[in-house]
Tab-separated table of C-alpha atoms in Angstrom:
chain	number	residue	atom	x	y	z
C	1	UNK	CA	29.682	14.445	-36.240
C	2	UNK	CA	26.527	13.715	-34.180
C	3	UNK	CA	24.654	16.562	-35.916
C	4	UNK	CA	25.809	15.249	-39.236
C	5	UNK	CA	24.572	11.674	-38.517
C	6	UNK	CA	21.147	13.132	-37.429
C	7	UNK	CA	20.875	15.131	-40.580
C	8	UNK	CA	21.812	12.107	-42.770
C	9	UNK	CA	19.369	9.974	-40.777
C	10	UNK	CA	16.598	12.556	-41.526
C	11	UNK	CA	17.471	12.537	-45.224
C	12	UNK	CA	17.334	8.767	-45.381
C	13	UNK	CA	14.001	8.784	-43.474
C	14	UNK	CA	12.604	11.302	-45.977
C	15	UNK	CA	13.746	9.153	-48.880
C	16	UNK	CA	12.196	6.037	-47.521
C	17	UNK	CA	8.932	7.620	-46.423
C	18	UNK	CA	8.640	9.913	-49.391
C	19	UNK	CA	5.323	8.474	-50.593
C	20	UNK	CA	3.727	8.827	-47.155
C	21	UNK	CA	4.970	12.343	-46.183
C	22	UNK	CA	4.645	14.094	-49.525
C	23	UNK	CA	1.776	16.627	-49.179
C	24	UNK	CA	0.953	16.657	-52.913
C	25	UNK	CA	1.916	14.568	-55.894
C	26	UNK	CA	5.221	16.143	-57.001
C	27	UNK	CA	4.006	16.531	-60.675
C	28	UNK	CA	0.601	18.100	-59.580
C	29	UNK	CA	0.206	21.548	-61.179
C	30	UNK	CA	-1.962	24.514	-59.806
C	31	UNK	CA	-1.752	27.317	-62.233
C	32	UNK	CA	-3.791	29.512	-59.942
C	33	UNK	CA	-1.032	29.395	-57.384
C	34	UNK	CA	2.010	29.898	-59.504
C	35	UNK	CA	5.122	31.223	-57.665
C	36	UNK	CA	3.385	31.417	-54.334
C	37	UNK	CA	5.744	32.646	-51.617
C	38	UNK	CA	6.975	30.251	-48.811
C	39	UNK	CA	5.882	30.678	-45.288
C	40	UNK	CA	9.061	32.572	-44.167
C	41	UNK	CA	8.316	35.105	-46.837
C	42	UNK	CA	4.727	35.726	-46.053
C	43	UNK	CA	3.090	32.739	-47.739
C	44	UNK	CA	0.518	30.432	-46.307
C	45	UNK	CA	0.923	26.927	-44.854
C	46	UNK	CA	-0.758	25.240	-47.808
C	47	UNK	CA	2.644	25.435	-49.451
C	48	UNK	CA	5.328	25.861	-46.785
C	49	UNK	CA	8.088	26.203	-49.208
C	50	UNK	CA	6.008	27.903	-51.890
C	51	UNK	CA	5.386	26.787	-55.478
C	52	UNK	CA	7.219	26.895	-58.683
C	53	UNK	CA	6.441	28.431	-62.154
C	54	UNK	CA	3.785	25.706	-62.753
C	55	UNK	CA	2.215	25.898	-59.340
C	56	UNK	CA	3.816	22.600	-58.240
C	57	UNK	CA	4.532	22.373	-54.507
C	58	UNK	CA	8.227	22.850	-53.787
C	59	UNK	CA	8.225	20.849	-50.605
C	60	UNK	CA	6.741	17.847	-52.402
C	61	UNK	CA	9.235	18.144	-55.280
C	62	UNK	CA	12.065	18.532	-52.628
C	63	UNK	CA	11.120	15.319	-50.968
C	64	UNK	CA	10.797	13.419	-54.193
C	65	UNK	CA	14.190	14.981	-55.318
C	66	UNK	CA	15.888	13.818	-52.117
C	67	UNK	CA	14.806	10.176	-52.668
C	68	UNK	CA	15.862	10.314	-56.330
C	69	UNK	CA	19.372	11.888	-55.645
C	70	UNK	CA	20.170	9.539	-52.801
C	71	UNK	CA	19.121	6.576	-54.787
C	72	UNK	CA	21.395	7.563	-57.624
C	73	UNK	CA	24.269	8.387	-55.279
C	74	UNK	CA	23.987	5.155	-53.336
C	75	UNK	CA	23.727	3.072	-56.550
C	76	UNK	CA	26.660	4.803	-58.143
C	77	UNK	CA	28.882	4.442	-55.088
C	78	UNK	CA	28.106	0.728	-54.742
C	79	UNK	CA	28.914	0.217	-58.551
C	80	UNK	CA	32.109	2.134	-58.313
C	81	UNK	CA	33.153	0.249	-55.101
C	82	UNK	CA	32.383	-3.202	-56.618
C	83	UNK	CA	34.264	-2.391	-59.807
C	84	UNK	CA	37.286	-0.999	-58.145
C	85	UNK	CA	37.633	-3.585	-55.377
C	86	UNK	CA	37.182	-6.406	-57.876
C	87	UNK	CA	39.977	-5.006	-60.211
C	88	UNK	CA	42.164	-4.274	-57.243
C	89	UNK	CA	41.905	-7.910	-55.998
C	90	UNK	CA	42.533	-9.158	-59.448
C	91	UNK	CA	45.650	-7.088	-59.679
C	92	UNK	CA	46.917	-8.317	-56.222
C	93	UNK	CA	46.157	-11.952	-56.913
C	94	UNK	CA	47.749	-12.291	-60.435
C	95	UNK	CA	50.460	-9.643	-60.272
C	96	UNK	CA	52.848	-9.350	-63.262
C	97	UNK	CA	51.227	-8.504	-66.643
C	98	UNK	CA	47.560	-8.559	-65.454
C	99	UNK	CA	48.544	-6.131	-62.678
C	100	UNK	CA	50.134	-3.853	-65.096
C	101	UNK	CA	47.016	-3.747	-67.232
C	102	UNK	CA	44.808	-2.897	-64.211
C	103	UNK	CA	47.143	-0.108	-63.164
C	104	UNK	CA	47.288	1.129	-66.752
C	105	UNK	CA	43.384	1.291	-66.629
C	106	UNK	CA	43.590	3.033	-63.320
C	107	UNK	CA	45.998	5.691	-64.635
C	108	UNK	CA	43.947	6.073	-67.830
C	109	UNK	CA	40.684	6.566	-65.774
C	110	UNK	CA	42.346	9.099	-63.513
C	111	UNK	CA	43.769	11.115	-66.386
C	112	UNK	CA	40.454	11.609	-68.166
C	113	UNK	CA	38.200	14.598	-66.998
C	114	UNK	CA	35.177	12.671	-65.841
C	115	UNK	CA	32.720	15.526	-66.420
C	116	UNK	CA	33.754	15.770	-70.050
C	117	UNK	CA	33.350	12.006	-70.466
C	118	UNK	CA	29.964	12.102	-68.917
C	119	UNK	CA	28.759	14.877	-71.122
C	120	UNK	CA	29.898	13.029	-74.186
C	121	UNK	CA	28.266	9.685	-73.186
C	122	UNK	CA	24.983	11.290	-72.160
C	123	UNK	CA	24.803	13.402	-75.283
C	124	UNK	CA	25.487	10.503	-77.567
C	125	UNK	CA	23.528	7.706	-76.005
C	126	UNK	CA	20.651	9.813	-74.578
C	127	UNK	CA	19.276	10.204	-71.052
C	128	UNK	CA	18.379	7.170	-69.020
C	129	UNK	CA	18.362	6.631	-65.304
C	130	UNK	CA	20.060	3.295	-65.553
C	131	UNK	CA	22.739	4.578	-67.771
C	132	UNK	CA	23.219	7.724	-65.672
C	133	UNK	CA	23.702	5.599	-62.440
C	134	UNK	CA	26.156	3.280	-64.228
C	135	UNK	CA	27.999	6.223	-65.645
C	136	UNK	CA	28.337	7.823	-62.252
C	137	UNK	CA	29.516	4.426	-60.944
C	138	UNK	CA	32.562	4.753	-62.985
C	139	UNK	CA	33.523	7.908	-61.150
C	140	UNK	CA	36.473	7.317	-58.755
C	141	UNK	CA	36.543	3.560	-59.174
C	142	UNK	CA	40.290	3.829	-59.487
C	143	UNK	CA	40.513	4.976	-55.897
C	144	UNK	CA	38.916	1.820	-54.688
C	145	UNK	CA	41.175	-0.291	-57.025
C	146	UNK	CA	44.368	1.360	-55.733
C	147	UNK	CA	43.257	0.841	-52.033
C	148	UNK	CA	42.052	-2.704	-52.537
C	149	UNK	CA	45.183	-3.673	-54.427
C	150	UNK	CA	47.492	-2.288	-51.720
C	151	UNK	CA	45.657	-3.741	-48.779
C	152	UNK	CA	45.258	-7.091	-50.452
C	153	UNK	CA	48.973	-7.314	-51.211
C	154	UNK	CA	49.540	-6.476	-47.572
C	155	UNK	CA	46.980	-9.037	-46.448
C	156	UNK	CA	48.511	-11.749	-48.637
C	157	UNK	CA	51.841	-11.220	-46.858
C	158	UNK	CA	50.286	-11.980	-43.525
C	159	UNK	CA	50.058	-15.373	-41.739
C	160	UNK	CA	46.288	-15.778	-41.827
C	161	UNK	CA	46.199	-15.506	-45.581
C	162	UNK	CA	48.916	-18.111	-46.138
C	163	UNK	CA	47.249	-20.466	-43.728
C	164	UNK	CA	43.873	-20.207	-45.517
C	165	UNK	CA	45.541	-20.674	-48.871
C	166	UNK	CA	47.420	-23.807	-47.604
C	167	UNK	CA	44.148	-25.250	-46.342
C	168	UNK	CA	42.965	-25.265	-49.964
C	169	UNK	CA	40.678	-22.220	-49.988
C	170	UNK	CA	39.834	-20.944	-53.473
C	171	UNK	CA	40.921	-17.354	-54.329
C	172	UNK	CA	37.208	-16.324	-54.232
C	173	UNK	CA	36.886	-17.562	-50.673
C	174	UNK	CA	40.295	-16.078	-49.683
C	175	UNK	CA	39.464	-12.640	-50.825
C	176	UNK	CA	35.781	-12.637	-50.048
C	177	UNK	CA	35.733	-14.250	-46.710
C	178	UNK	CA	39.058	-13.324	-45.196
C	179	UNK	CA	40.753	-10.282	-46.922
C	180	UNK	CA	37.707	-8.200	-47.640
C	181	UNK	CA	36.453	-8.161	-44.033
C	182	UNK	CA	39.811	-7.001	-42.922
C	183	UNK	CA	40.049	-4.111	-45.217
C	184	UNK	CA	36.240	-3.158	-45.152
C	185	UNK	CA	36.709	-0.342	-42.736
C	186	UNK	CA	39.090	1.476	-45.000
C	187	UNK	CA	36.806	0.968	-48.041
C	188	UNK	CA	33.785	2.206	-46.055
C	189	UNK	CA	35.638	5.424	-45.165
C	190	UNK	CA	36.533	5.955	-48.900
C	191	UNK	CA	32.941	5.397	-49.834
C	192	UNK	CA	31.768	8.037	-47.407
C	193	UNK	CA	34.298	10.411	-48.913
C	194	UNK	CA	33.317	9.754	-52.494
C	195	UNK	CA	29.651	9.817	-51.787
C	196	UNK	CA	29.347	13.622	-51.631
C	197	UNK	CA	31.342	13.894	-54.852
C	198	UNK	CA	28.753	11.776	-56.683
C	199	UNK	CA	25.891	13.931	-55.198
C	200	UNK	CA	27.547	17.063	-56.549
C	201	UNK	CA	28.368	15.479	-59.770
C	202	UNK	CA	24.844	14.303	-60.255
C	203	UNK	CA	23.593	17.731	-59.332
C	204	UNK	CA	25.805	19.403	-61.750
C	205	UNK	CA	24.900	17.177	-64.662
C	206	UNK	CA	21.214	17.465	-63.825
C	207	UNK	CA	21.715	21.272	-63.698
C	208	UNK	CA	23.147	21.096	-67.205
C	209	UNK	CA	20.037	19.124	-68.360
C	210	UNK	CA	21.894	15.852	-68.942
C	211	UNK	CA	20.807	13.959	-65.805
C	212	UNK	CA	17.464	13.243	-64.497
C	213	UNK	CA	14.706	14.245	-66.934
C	214	UNK	CA	11.108	15.360	-66.345
C	215	UNK	CA	8.685	14.151	-65.192
C	216	UNK	CA	11.294	12.870	-62.638
C	217	UNK	CA	13.095	15.247	-60.519
C	218	UNK	CA	16.304	15.493	-58.515
C	219	UNK	CA	18.045	18.144	-56.418
C	220	UNK	CA	20.158	19.249	-59.385
C	221	UNK	CA	17.261	19.280	-61.645
C	222	UNK	CA	15.409	21.589	-59.253
C	223	UNK	CA	18.327	23.958	-59.042
C	224	UNK	CA	18.574	23.853	-62.911
C	225	UNK	CA	15.025	24.912	-63.401
C	226	UNK	CA	15.046	27.308	-60.479
C	227	UNK	CA	17.953	29.419	-61.781
C	228	UNK	CA	15.655	31.088	-64.318
C	229	UNK	CA	13.494	32.463	-61.470
C	230	UNK	CA	16.415	33.359	-59.101
C	231	UNK	CA	15.491	37.055	-59.079
C	232	UNK	CA	11.662	36.683	-58.861
C	233	UNK	CA	11.175	33.297	-56.971
C	234	UNK	CA	14.548	32.416	-55.388
C	235	UNK	CA	12.936	29.832	-53.002
C	236	UNK	CA	12.658	27.392	-56.015
C	237	UNK	CA	16.398	27.082	-56.178
C	238	UNK	CA	17.404	27.762	-52.595
C	239	UNK	CA	15.663	24.871	-51.084
C	240	UNK	CA	17.344	22.134	-53.143
C	241	UNK	CA	20.675	23.998	-53.084
C	242	UNK	CA	20.569	24.138	-49.258
C	243	UNK	CA	19.914	20.406	-49.058
C	244	UNK	CA	22.747	19.609	-51.498
C	245	UNK	CA	25.189	21.740	-49.522
C	246	UNK	CA	24.291	20.446	-46.030
C	247	UNK	CA	24.092	16.795	-47.124
C	248	UNK	CA	27.455	16.920	-48.826
C	249	UNK	CA	29.042	18.583	-45.826
C	250	UNK	CA	27.503	16.134	-43.390
C	251	UNK	CA	28.628	13.077	-45.421
C	252	UNK	CA	32.174	14.522	-45.413
C	253	UNK	CA	32.099	15.046	-41.709
C	254	UNK	CA	30.887	11.514	-41.093
C	255	UNK	CA	33.680	10.217	-43.389
C	256	UNK	CA	36.283	12.184	-41.462
C	257	UNK	CA	34.897	10.938	-38.228
C	258	UNK	CA	34.891	7.384	-39.318
C	259	UNK	CA	38.468	7.757	-40.531
C	260	UNK	CA	39.502	9.091	-37.146
C	261	UNK	CA	37.766	6.200	-35.333
C	262	UNK	CA	38.898	3.404	-37.570
C	263	UNK	CA	42.577	4.535	-38.194
C	264	UNK	CA	44.764	2.898	-35.541
C	265	UNK	CA	47.546	5.398	-36.211
C	266	UNK	CA	45.285	8.163	-34.955
C	267	UNK	CA	44.185	6.514	-31.775
């Protein structure tokens, strides 16, 4: 878990400091140095990870892609958590007919293959970073809704909730100031487990050409363009593929570690 935290800290630092540590503009082309080999394959240090088919520095594009992919994944995870927790609290508070509507939406969302839905929406409405992030935010929101509903119902049955309610607190204050902090640890663990799924989903959609569009770049976008040069210039694809794999693995390890630390039944 320590190694995973160090790797994620490194990725976060790269994303924040991307403009300062990028050796070249990630869109800068140098046709005289097309498909230059990386250092570990006999290349020079001017381009440590080599160049792509247009002479663009792979390291510079990798840094920019890490920032874009993490930004999309963070934004989509927050959107999904906010939607799911809000609907879960609504279902727990009103119960009855409204609760059944929310649960029906949860079951409906879980039954639809999300990849097929994403392909249809992006093909129909076009490619936009804002639309892409919002669409990914709809992935797995039903998990948060189920968790929030169950824990909110349990919290409402406890003494502190009844006491706050009798003191005249509004539902917004009750759920926002008292119930949410008590269930935050479980929600955080759920977010860390859903985060790598969103990274892989973004990479897959970008690989298919329906995610981040040029001149912007993402990890999946780099893998998608690099697959055409897998036999002649594998470094174009291997660098972002390695980052995707290790980052997703590290986030999963951190999520498992947080679950073990925060779950009282495992201590």
